[in-house]
PDB file of N, CA, C and O in Angstrom:
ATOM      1  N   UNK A   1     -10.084  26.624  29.667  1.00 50.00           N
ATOM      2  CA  UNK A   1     -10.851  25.843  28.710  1.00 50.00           C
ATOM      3  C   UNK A   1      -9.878  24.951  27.933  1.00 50.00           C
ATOM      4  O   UNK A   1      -8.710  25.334  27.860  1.00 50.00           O
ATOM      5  N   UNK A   2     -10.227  23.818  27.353  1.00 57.00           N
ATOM      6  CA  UNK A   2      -9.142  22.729  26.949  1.00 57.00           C
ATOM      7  C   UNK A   2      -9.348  22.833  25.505  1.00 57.00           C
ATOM      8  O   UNK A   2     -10.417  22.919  24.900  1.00 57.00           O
ATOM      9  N   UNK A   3      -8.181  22.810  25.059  1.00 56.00           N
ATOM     10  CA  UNK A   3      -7.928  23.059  23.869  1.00 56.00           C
ATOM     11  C   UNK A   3      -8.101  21.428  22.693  1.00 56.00           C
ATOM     12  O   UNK A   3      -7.340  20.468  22.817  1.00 56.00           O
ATOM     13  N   UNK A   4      -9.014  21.474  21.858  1.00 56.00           N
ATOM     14  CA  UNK A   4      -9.057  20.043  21.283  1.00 56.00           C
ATOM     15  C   UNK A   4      -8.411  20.253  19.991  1.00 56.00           C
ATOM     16  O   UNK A   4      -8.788  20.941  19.043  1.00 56.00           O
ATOM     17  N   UNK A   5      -7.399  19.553  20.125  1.00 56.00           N
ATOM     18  CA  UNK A   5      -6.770  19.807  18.261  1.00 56.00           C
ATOM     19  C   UNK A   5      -7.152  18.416  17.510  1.00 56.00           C
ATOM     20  O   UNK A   5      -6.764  17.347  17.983  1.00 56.00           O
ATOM     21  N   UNK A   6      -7.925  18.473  16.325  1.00 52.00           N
ATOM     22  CA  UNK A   6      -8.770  17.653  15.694  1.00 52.00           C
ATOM     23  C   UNK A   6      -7.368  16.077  14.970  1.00 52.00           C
ATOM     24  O   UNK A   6      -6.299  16.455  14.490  1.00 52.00           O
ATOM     25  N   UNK A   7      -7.547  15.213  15.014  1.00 51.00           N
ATOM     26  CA  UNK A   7      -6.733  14.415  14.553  1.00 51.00           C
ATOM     27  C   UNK A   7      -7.308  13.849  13.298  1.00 51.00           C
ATOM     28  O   UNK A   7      -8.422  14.048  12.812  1.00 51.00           O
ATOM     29  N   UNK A   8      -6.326  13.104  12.870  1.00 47.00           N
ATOM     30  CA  UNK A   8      -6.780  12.484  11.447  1.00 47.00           C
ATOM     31  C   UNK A   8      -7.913  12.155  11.178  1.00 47.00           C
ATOM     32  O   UNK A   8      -8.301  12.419  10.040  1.00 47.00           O
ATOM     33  N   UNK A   9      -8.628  11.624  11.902  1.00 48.00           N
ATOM     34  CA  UNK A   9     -10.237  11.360  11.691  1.00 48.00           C
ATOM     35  C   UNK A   9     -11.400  12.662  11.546  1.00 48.00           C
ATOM     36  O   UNK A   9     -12.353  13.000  10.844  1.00 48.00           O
ATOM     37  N   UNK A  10     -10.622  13.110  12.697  1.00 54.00           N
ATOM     38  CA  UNK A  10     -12.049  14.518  12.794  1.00 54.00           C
ATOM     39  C   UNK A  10     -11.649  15.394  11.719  1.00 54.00           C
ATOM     40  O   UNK A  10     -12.672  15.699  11.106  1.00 54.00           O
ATOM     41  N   UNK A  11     -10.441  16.041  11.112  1.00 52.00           N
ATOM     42  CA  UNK A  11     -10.487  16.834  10.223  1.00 52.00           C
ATOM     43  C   UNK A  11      -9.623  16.023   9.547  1.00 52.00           C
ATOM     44  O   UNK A  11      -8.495  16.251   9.984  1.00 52.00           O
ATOM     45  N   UNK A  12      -9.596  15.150   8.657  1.00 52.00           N
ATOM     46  CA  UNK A  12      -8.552  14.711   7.455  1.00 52.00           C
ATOM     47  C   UNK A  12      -7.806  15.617   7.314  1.00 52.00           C
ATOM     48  O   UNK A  12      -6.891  15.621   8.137  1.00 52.00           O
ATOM     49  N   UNK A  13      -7.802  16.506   6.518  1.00 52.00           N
ATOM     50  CA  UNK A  13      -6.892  16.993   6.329  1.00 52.00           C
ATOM     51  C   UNK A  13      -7.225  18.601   5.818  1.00 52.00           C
ATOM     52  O   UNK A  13      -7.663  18.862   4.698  1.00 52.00           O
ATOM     53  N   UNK A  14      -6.949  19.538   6.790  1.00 53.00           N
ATOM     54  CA  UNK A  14      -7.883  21.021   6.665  1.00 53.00           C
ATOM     55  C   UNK A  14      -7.149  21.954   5.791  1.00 53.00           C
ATOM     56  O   UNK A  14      -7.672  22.998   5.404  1.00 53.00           O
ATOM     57  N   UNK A  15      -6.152  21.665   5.523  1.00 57.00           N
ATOM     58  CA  UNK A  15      -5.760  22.584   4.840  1.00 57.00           C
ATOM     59  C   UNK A  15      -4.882  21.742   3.219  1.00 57.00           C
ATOM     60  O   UNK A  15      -3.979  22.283   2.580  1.00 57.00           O
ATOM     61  N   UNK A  16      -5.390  20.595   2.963  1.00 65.00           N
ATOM     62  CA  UNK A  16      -4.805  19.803   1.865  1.00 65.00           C
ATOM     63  C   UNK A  16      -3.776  19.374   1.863  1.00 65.00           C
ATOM     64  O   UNK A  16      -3.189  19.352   0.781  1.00 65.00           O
ATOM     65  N   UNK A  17      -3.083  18.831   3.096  1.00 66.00           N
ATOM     66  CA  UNK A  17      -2.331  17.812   3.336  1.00 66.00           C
ATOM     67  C   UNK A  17      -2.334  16.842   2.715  1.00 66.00           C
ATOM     68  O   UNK A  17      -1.233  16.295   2.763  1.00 66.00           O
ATOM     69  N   UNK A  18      -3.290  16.150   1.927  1.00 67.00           N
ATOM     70  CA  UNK A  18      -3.530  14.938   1.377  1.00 67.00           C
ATOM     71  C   UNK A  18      -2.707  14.985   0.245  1.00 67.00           C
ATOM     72  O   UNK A  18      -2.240  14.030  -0.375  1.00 67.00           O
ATOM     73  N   UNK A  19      -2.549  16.379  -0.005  1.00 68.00           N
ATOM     74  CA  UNK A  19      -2.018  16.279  -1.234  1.00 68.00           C
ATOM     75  C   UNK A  19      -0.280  16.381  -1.738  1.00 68.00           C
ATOM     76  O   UNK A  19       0.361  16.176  -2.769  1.00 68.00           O
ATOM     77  N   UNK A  20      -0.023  16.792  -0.433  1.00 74.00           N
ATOM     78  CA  UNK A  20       1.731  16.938  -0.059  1.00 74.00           C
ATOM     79  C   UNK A  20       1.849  15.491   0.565  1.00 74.00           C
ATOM     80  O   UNK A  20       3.061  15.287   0.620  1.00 74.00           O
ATOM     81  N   UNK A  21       1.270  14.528   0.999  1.00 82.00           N
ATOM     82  CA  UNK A  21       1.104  13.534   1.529  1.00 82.00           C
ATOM     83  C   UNK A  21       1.584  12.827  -0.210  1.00 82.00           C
ATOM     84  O   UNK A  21       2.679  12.466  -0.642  1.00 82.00           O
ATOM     85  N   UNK A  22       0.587  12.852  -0.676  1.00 82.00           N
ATOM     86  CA  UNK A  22       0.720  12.277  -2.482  1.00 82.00           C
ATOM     87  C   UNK A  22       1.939  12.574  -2.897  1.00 82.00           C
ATOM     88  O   UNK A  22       2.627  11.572  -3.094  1.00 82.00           O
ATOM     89  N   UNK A  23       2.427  13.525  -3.089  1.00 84.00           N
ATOM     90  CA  UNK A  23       3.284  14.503  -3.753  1.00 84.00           C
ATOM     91  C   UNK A  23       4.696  13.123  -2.747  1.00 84.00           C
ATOM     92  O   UNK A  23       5.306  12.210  -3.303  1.00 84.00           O
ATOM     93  N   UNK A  24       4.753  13.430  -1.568  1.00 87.00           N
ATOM     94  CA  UNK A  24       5.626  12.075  -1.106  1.00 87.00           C
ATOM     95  C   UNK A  24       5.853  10.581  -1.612  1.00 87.00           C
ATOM     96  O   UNK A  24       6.804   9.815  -1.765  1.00 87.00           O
ATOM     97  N   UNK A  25       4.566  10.578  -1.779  1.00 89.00           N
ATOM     98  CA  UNK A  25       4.191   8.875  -2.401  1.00 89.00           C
ATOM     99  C   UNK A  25       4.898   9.007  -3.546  1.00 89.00           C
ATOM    100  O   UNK A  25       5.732   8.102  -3.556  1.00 89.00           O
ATOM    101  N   UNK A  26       4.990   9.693  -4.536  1.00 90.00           N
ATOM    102  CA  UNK A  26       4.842   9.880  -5.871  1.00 90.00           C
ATOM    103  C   UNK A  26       6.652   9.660  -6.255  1.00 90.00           C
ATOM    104  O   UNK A  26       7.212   8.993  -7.125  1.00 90.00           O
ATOM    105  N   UNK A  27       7.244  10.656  -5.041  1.00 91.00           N
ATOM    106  CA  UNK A  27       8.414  11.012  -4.994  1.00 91.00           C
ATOM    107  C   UNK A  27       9.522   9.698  -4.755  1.00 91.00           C
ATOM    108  O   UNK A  27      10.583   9.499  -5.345  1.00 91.00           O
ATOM    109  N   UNK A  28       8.938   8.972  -3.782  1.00 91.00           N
ATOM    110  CA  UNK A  28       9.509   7.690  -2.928  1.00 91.00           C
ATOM    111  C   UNK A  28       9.130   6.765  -4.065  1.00 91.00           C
ATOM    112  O   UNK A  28       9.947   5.851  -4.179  1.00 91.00           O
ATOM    113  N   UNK A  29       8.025   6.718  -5.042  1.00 94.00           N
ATOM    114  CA  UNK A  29       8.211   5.816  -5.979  1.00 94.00           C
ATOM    115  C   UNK A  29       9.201   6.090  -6.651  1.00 94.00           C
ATOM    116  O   UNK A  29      10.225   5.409  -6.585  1.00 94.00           O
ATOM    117  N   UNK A  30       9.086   7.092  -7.388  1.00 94.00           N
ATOM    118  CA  UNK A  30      10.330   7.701  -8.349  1.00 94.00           C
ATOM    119  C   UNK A  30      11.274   7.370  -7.694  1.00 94.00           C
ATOM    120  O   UNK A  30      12.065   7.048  -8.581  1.00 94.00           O
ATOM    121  N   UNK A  31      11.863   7.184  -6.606  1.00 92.00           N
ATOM    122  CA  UNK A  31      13.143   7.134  -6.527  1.00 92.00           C
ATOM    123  C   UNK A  31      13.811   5.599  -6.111  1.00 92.00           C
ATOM    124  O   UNK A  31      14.959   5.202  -5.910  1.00 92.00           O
ATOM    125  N   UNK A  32      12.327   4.908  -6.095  1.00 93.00           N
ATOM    126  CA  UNK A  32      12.581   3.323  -5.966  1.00 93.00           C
ATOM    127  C   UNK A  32      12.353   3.138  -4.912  1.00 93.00           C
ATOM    128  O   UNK A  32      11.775   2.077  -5.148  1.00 93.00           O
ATOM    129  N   UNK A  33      12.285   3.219  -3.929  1.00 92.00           N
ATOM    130  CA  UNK A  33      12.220   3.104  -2.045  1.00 92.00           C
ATOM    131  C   UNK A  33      10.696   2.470  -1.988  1.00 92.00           C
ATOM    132  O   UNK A  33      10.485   1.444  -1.341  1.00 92.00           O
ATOM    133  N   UNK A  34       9.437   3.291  -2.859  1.00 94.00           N
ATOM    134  CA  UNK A  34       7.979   1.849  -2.886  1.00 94.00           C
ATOM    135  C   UNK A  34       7.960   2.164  -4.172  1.00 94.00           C
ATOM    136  O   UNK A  34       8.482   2.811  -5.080  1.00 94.00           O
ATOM    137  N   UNK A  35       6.651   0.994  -3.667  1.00 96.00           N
ATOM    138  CA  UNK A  35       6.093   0.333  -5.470  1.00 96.00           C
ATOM    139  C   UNK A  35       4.337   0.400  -5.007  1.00 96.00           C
ATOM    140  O   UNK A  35       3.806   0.000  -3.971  1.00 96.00           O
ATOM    141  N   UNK A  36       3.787   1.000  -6.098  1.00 94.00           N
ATOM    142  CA  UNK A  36       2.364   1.516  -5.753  1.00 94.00           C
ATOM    143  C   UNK A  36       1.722   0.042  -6.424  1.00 94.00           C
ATOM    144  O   UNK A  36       2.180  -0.342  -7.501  1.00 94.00           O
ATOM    145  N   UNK A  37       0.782  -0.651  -5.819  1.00 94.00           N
ATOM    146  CA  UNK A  37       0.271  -1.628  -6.188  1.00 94.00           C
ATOM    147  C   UNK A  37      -1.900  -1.142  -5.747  1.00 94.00           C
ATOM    148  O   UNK A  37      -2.568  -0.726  -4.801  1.00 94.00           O
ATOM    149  N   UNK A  38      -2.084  -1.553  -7.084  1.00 93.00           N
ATOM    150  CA  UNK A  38      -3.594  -1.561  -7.457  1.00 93.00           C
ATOM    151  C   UNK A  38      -4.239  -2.083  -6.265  1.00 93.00           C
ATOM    152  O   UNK A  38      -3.528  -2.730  -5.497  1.00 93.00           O
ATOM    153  N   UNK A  39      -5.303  -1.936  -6.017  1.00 92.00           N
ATOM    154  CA  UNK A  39      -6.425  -2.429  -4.759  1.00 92.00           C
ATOM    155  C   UNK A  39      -7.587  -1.914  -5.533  1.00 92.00           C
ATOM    156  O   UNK A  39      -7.509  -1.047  -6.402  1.00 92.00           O
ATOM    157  N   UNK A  40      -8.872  -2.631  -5.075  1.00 93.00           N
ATOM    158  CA  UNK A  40     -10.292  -2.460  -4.928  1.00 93.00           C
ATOM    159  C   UNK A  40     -10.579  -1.280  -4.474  1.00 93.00           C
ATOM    160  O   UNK A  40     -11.280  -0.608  -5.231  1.00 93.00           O
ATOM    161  N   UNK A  41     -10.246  -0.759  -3.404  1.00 91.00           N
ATOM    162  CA  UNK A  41     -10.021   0.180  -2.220  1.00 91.00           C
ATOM    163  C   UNK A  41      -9.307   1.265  -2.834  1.00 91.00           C
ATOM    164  O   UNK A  41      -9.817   2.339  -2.514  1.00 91.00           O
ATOM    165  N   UNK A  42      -8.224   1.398  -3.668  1.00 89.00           N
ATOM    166  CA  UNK A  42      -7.559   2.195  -4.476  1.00 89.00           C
ATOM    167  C   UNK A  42      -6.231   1.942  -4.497  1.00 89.00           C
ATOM    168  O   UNK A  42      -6.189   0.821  -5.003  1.00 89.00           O
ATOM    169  N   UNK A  43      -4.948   2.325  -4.233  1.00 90.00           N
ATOM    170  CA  UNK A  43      -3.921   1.901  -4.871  1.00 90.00           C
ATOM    171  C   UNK A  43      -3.194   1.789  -3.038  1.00 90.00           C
ATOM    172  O   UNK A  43      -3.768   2.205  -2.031  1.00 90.00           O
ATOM    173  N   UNK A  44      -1.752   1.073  -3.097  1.00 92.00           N
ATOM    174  CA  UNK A  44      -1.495   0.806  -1.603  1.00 92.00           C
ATOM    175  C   UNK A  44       0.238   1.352  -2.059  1.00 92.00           C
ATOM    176  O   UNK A  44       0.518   1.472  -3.252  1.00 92.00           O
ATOM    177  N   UNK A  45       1.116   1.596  -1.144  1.00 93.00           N
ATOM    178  CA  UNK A  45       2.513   1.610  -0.990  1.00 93.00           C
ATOM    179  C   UNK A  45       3.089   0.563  -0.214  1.00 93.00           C
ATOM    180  O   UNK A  45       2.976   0.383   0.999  1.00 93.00           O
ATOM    181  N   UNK A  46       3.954  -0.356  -1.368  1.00 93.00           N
ATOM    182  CA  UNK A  46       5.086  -0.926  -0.243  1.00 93.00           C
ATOM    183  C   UNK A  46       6.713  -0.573  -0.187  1.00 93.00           C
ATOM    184  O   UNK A  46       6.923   0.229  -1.097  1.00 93.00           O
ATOM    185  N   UNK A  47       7.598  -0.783   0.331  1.00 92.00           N
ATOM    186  CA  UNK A  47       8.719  -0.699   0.221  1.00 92.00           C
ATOM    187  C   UNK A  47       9.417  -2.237  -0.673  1.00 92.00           C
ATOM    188  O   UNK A  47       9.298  -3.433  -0.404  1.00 92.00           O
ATOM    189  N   UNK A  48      10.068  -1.598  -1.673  1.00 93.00           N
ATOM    190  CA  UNK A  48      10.670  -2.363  -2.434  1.00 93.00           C
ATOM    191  C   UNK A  48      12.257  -2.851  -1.785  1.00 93.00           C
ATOM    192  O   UNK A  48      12.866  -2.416  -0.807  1.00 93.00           O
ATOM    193  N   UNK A  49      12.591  -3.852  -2.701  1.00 92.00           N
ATOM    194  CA  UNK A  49      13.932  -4.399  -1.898  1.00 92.00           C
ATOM    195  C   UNK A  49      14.704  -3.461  -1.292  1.00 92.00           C
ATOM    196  O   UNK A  49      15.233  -3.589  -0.188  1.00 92.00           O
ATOM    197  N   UNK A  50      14.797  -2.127  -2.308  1.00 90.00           N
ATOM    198  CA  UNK A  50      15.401  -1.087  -2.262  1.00 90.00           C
ATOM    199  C   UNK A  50      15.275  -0.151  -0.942  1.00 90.00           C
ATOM    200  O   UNK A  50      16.129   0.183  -0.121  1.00 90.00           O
ATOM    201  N   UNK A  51      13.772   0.171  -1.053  1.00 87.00           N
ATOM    202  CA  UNK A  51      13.784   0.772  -0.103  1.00 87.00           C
ATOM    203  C   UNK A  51      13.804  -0.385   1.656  1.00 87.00           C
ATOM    204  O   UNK A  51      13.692  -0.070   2.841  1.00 87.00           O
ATOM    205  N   UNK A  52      13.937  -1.278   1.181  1.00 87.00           N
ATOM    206  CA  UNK A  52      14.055  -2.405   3.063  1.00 87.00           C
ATOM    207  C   UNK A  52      15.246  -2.118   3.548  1.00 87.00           C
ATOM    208  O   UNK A  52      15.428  -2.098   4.765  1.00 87.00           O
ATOM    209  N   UNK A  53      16.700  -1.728   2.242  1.00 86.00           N
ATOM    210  CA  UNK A  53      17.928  -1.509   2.553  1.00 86.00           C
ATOM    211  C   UNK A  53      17.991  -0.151   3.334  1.00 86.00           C
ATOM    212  O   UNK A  53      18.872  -0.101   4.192  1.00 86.00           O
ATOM    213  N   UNK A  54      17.343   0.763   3.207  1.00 81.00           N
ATOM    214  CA  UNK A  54      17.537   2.242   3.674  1.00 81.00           C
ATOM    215  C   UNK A  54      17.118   2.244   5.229  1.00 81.00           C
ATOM    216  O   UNK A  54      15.950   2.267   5.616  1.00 81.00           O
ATOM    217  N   UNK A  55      18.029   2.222   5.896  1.00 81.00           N
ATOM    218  CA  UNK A  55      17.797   2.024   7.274  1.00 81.00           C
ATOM    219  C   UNK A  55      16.505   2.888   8.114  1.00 81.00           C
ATOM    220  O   UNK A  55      16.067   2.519   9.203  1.00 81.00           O
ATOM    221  N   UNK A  56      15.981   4.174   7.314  1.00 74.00           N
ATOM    222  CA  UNK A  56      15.035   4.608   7.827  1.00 74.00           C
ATOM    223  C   UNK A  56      14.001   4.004   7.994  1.00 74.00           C
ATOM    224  O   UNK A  56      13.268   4.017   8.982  1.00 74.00           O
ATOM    225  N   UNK A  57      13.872   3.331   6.831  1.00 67.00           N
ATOM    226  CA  UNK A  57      12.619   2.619   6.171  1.00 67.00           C
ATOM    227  C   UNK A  57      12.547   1.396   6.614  1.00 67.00           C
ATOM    228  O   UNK A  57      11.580   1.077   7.306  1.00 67.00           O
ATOM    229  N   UNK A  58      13.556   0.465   6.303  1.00 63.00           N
ATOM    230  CA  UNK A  58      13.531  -0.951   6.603  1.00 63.00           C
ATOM    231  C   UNK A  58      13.552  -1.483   8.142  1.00 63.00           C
ATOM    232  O   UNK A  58      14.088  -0.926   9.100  1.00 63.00           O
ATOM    233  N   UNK A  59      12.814  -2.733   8.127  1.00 65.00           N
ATOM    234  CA  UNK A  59      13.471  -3.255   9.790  1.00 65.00           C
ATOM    235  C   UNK A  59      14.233  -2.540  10.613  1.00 65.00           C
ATOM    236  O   UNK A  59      14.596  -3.015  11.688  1.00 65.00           O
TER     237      UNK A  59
END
């Protein structure tokens, strides 16, 4: 029998991922790497100059 493991759509997030997900956002602002900018939709992440330099992140 085939095993279906649910992806981002079918279960968001089952055990509150969303919220260690945040807890990241929150962290990467604090440390300068993004900058949380307002939306209609709710708030968005970009990478600041700072974080374009950090080779993980940037180009």
């Amino acid at each position: 029998m085939p095993h279906h493991s649910p992806t981002l759509f079918d279960a968001a997030s089952p055990n509150g991922d969303e919220f260690l997900l945040l807890d990241d956002l929150v962290t990467l602002v604090a440390l300068g790497l993004l900058e949380e900018r307002p939306t209609p939709n709710g708030p968005v992440y970009a990478l600041t100059e700072f974080g374009l330099e950090v080779p993980e992140f940037g180009p």
